[in-house]
Amino acid sequence: MAAIGARRGAEGPLSTQAWETKKAWKEMWARAPHKRARDQMWYAGELATSHRTNFTKYYDLSERVIPD
């Protein structure tokens, strides 16, 4: 989660497609580690959806998306 926060802090809004995913799990509904971490950070309020392009969501740090 620290790596996700640091990368978003440095690069700005990123979509899930910005992360390389190599499927190494066998469960049908298993999610990649970066997606699980992103979801947890979104639920905790550390990340927010900054915008969408077509059907792709872009996430950024909450303090840059939600005004004071």
Coordinates of N, CA and C in Angstrom, one line a residue:
M1 N 0.8 -1.2 0.0 CA 0.0 0.0 0.0 C 0.9 1.2 0.0
A2 N 2.0 1.2 0.6 CA 2.9 2.3 0.6 C 3.4 2.6 -0.8
A3 N 3.7 1.6 -1.5 CA 4.2 1.8 -2.9 C 3.1 2.4 -3.8
I4 N 1.8 2.0 -3.6 CA 0.7 2.5 -4.3 C 0.6 4.0 -4.0
G5 N 0.6 4.4 -2.7 CA 0.5 5.8 -2.3 C 1.6 6.6 -2.8
A6 N 2.8 6.1 -2.8 CA 4.0 6.8 -3.3 C 3.9 7.1 -4.8
R7 N 3.5 6.0 -5.5 CA 3.5 6.2 -6.9 C 2.4 7.2 -7.3
R8 N 1.2 7.1 -6.7 CA 0.2 8.1 -7.0 C 0.6 9.5 -6.6
G9 N 1.3 9.6 -5.5 CA 1.8 10.9 -5.1 C 2.7 11.5 -6.1
A10 N 3.5 10.7 -6.7 CA 4.5 11.2 -7.6 C 4.0 11.3 -9.0
E11 N 3.1 10.4 -9.5 CA 2.6 10.4 -10.8 C 1.2 11.0 -11.0
G12 N 0.5 11.2 -10.0 CA -0.9 11.7 -10.1 C -1.9 10.6 -10.3
P13 N -3.0 10.9 -10.9 CA -4.1 9.9 -11.1 C -3.6 8.7 -11.9
L14 N -3.9 7.5 -11.5 CA -3.5 6.3 -12.2 C -4.7 5.4 -12.3
S15 N -4.8 4.7 -13.4 CA -5.9 3.7 -13.5 C -5.3 2.3 -13.1
T16 N -6.2 1.3 -13.0 CA -5.7 0.0 -12.7 C -4.9 -0.6 -13.8
Q17 N -5.0 0.0 -15.0 CA -4.3 -0.5 -16.2 C -2.8 0.0 -16.1
A18 N -2.5 0.9 -15.2 CA -1.1 1.4 -15.1 C -0.2 0.4 -14.4
W19 N -0.8 -0.6 -13.7 CA -0.1 -1.6 -13.0 C 0.0 -2.9 -13.7
E20 N 1.2 -3.4 -13.8 CA 1.4 -4.7 -14.5 C 0.8 -5.8 -13.7
T21 N 0.0 -6.6 -14.3 CA -0.6 -7.7 -13.5 C -0.3 -9.0 -14.2
K22 N 0.3 -9.9 -13.5 CA 0.7 -11.2 -14.0 C -0.2 -12.2 -13.1
K23 N -1.1 -12.9 -13.8 CA -2.0 -13.7 -13.0 C -1.2 -15.0 -12.5
A24 N -1.1 -15.1 -11.2 CA -0.4 -16.2 -10.6 C -1.3 -16.9 -9.6
W25 N -2.5 -16.6 -9.6 CA -3.4 -17.2 -8.6 C -4.4 -18.1 -9.4
K26 N -5.0 -19.0 -8.7 CA -5.9 -20.0 -9.4 C -7.4 -19.8 -9.1
E27 N -7.7 -19.1 -8.1 CA -9.1 -18.9 -7.8 C -9.7 -18.0 -8.8
M28 N -10.9 -18.3 -9.2 CA -11.6 -17.5 -10.2 C -11.8 -16.1 -9.9
W29 N -12.2 -15.8 -8.6 CA -12.5 -14.4 -8.3 C -11.4 -13.7 -7.5
A30 N -10.2 -14.3 -7.5 CA -9.1 -13.7 -6.8 C -8.7 -12.4 -7.6
R31 N -8.2 -11.4 -6.8 CA -7.8 -10.1 -7.4 C -6.3 -10.0 -7.2
A32 N -5.7 -9.2 -8.1 CA -4.3 -9.0 -8.0 C -4.0 -8.2 -6.7
P33 N -2.8 -8.4 -6.2 CA -2.4 -7.7 -4.9 C -2.6 -6.2 -5.0
H34 N -2.2 -5.6 -6.1 CA -2.3 -4.1 -6.2 C -3.8 -3.7 -6.2
K35 N -4.7 -4.5 -6.8 CA -6.1 -4.2 -6.8 C -6.7 -4.3 -5.4
R36 N -6.3 -5.3 -4.6 CA -6.8 -5.5 -3.3 C -6.3 -4.3 -2.4
A37 N -5.1 -3.9 -2.6 CA -4.5 -2.8 -1.8 C -5.2 -1.5 -2.2
R38 N -5.5 -1.3 -3.5 CA -6.1 -0.1 -3.9 C -7.6 0.0 -3.4
D39 N -8.3 -1.1 -3.4 CA -9.6 -1.2 -2.9 C -9.6 -0.9 -1.4
Q40 N -8.7 -1.4 -0.6 CA -8.6 -1.1 0.8 C -8.3 0.3 1.1
M41 N -7.4 0.9 0.3 CA -7.1 2.3 0.4 C -8.3 3.2 0.1
W42 N -9.1 2.8 -0.9 CA -10.3 3.5 -1.3 C -11.3 3.5 -0.2
Y43 N -11.5 2.3 0.4 CA -12.5 2.1 1.5 C -12.1 2.9 2.7
A44 N -10.8 3.1 2.9 CA -10.3 3.8 4.1 C -10.3 5.3 3.8
G45 N -10.5 5.7 2.6 CA -10.6 7.2 2.3 C -9.2 7.7 1.9
E46 N -8.2 6.9 1.7 CA -6.9 7.4 1.3 C -6.8 7.7 -0.1
L47 N -7.6 7.0 -0.9 CA -7.7 7.2 -2.4 C -9.1 7.7 -2.7
A48 N -9.3 8.4 -3.8 CA -10.6 8.8 -4.3 C -10.6 8.7 -5.8
T49 N -11.7 8.5 -6.4 CA -11.8 8.5 -7.9 C -11.7 9.9 -8.4
S50 N -10.7 10.2 -9.2 CA -10.5 11.6 -9.7 C -11.3 11.8 -11.0
H51 N -11.4 10.8 -11.9 CA -12.1 11.0 -13.1 C -12.2 9.6 -13.8
R52 N -13.0 9.6 -14.8 CA -13.2 8.4 -15.7 C -12.9 8.8 -17.1
T53 N -12.3 7.8 -17.8 CA -12.2 8.0 -19.3 C -12.8 6.7 -19.8
N54 N -13.9 6.9 -20.5 CA -14.8 5.8 -21.0 C -15.2 5.0 -19.7
F55 N -14.8 3.8 -19.6 CA -15.2 3.0 -18.4 C -14.0 2.8 -17.5
T56 N -13.0 3.5 -17.7 CA -11.8 3.3 -16.8 C -11.7 4.3 -15.7
K57 N -11.7 3.9 -14.5 CA -11.6 4.8 -13.4 C -10.1 5.2 -13.1
Y58 N -9.9 6.4 -12.7 CA -8.6 6.8 -12.3 C -8.6 7.2 -10.8
Y59 N -7.7 6.8 -10.1 CA -7.6 7.0 -8.6 C -6.5 7.9 -8.3
D60 N -6.7 8.8 -7.3 CA -5.6 9.7 -6.9 C -5.8 9.8 -5.4
L61 N -4.8 10.5 -4.7 CA -4.8 10.7 -3.3 C -6.0 11.6 -3.0
S62 N -6.7 11.2 -1.9 CA -8.0 11.9 -1.5 C -7.7 13.4 -1.3
E63 N -6.6 13.8 -0.8 CA -6.4 15.2 -0.5 C -6.3 16.1 -1.8
R64 N -6.0 15.4 -2.9 CA -5.9 16.2 -4.2 C -7.3 16.1 -4.9
V65 N -8.2 15.3 -4.5 CA -9.5 15.1 -5.2 C -10.6 15.8 -4.4
I66 N -10.6 15.7 -3.1 CA -11.7 16.2 -2.3 C -11.3 17.6 -1.7
P67 N -12.0 18.6 -2.0 CA -11.6 20.0 -1.5 C -11.7 20.1 0.0
D68 N -10.9 20.9 0.6 CA -11.0 21.1 2.1 C -12.3 21.6 2.4

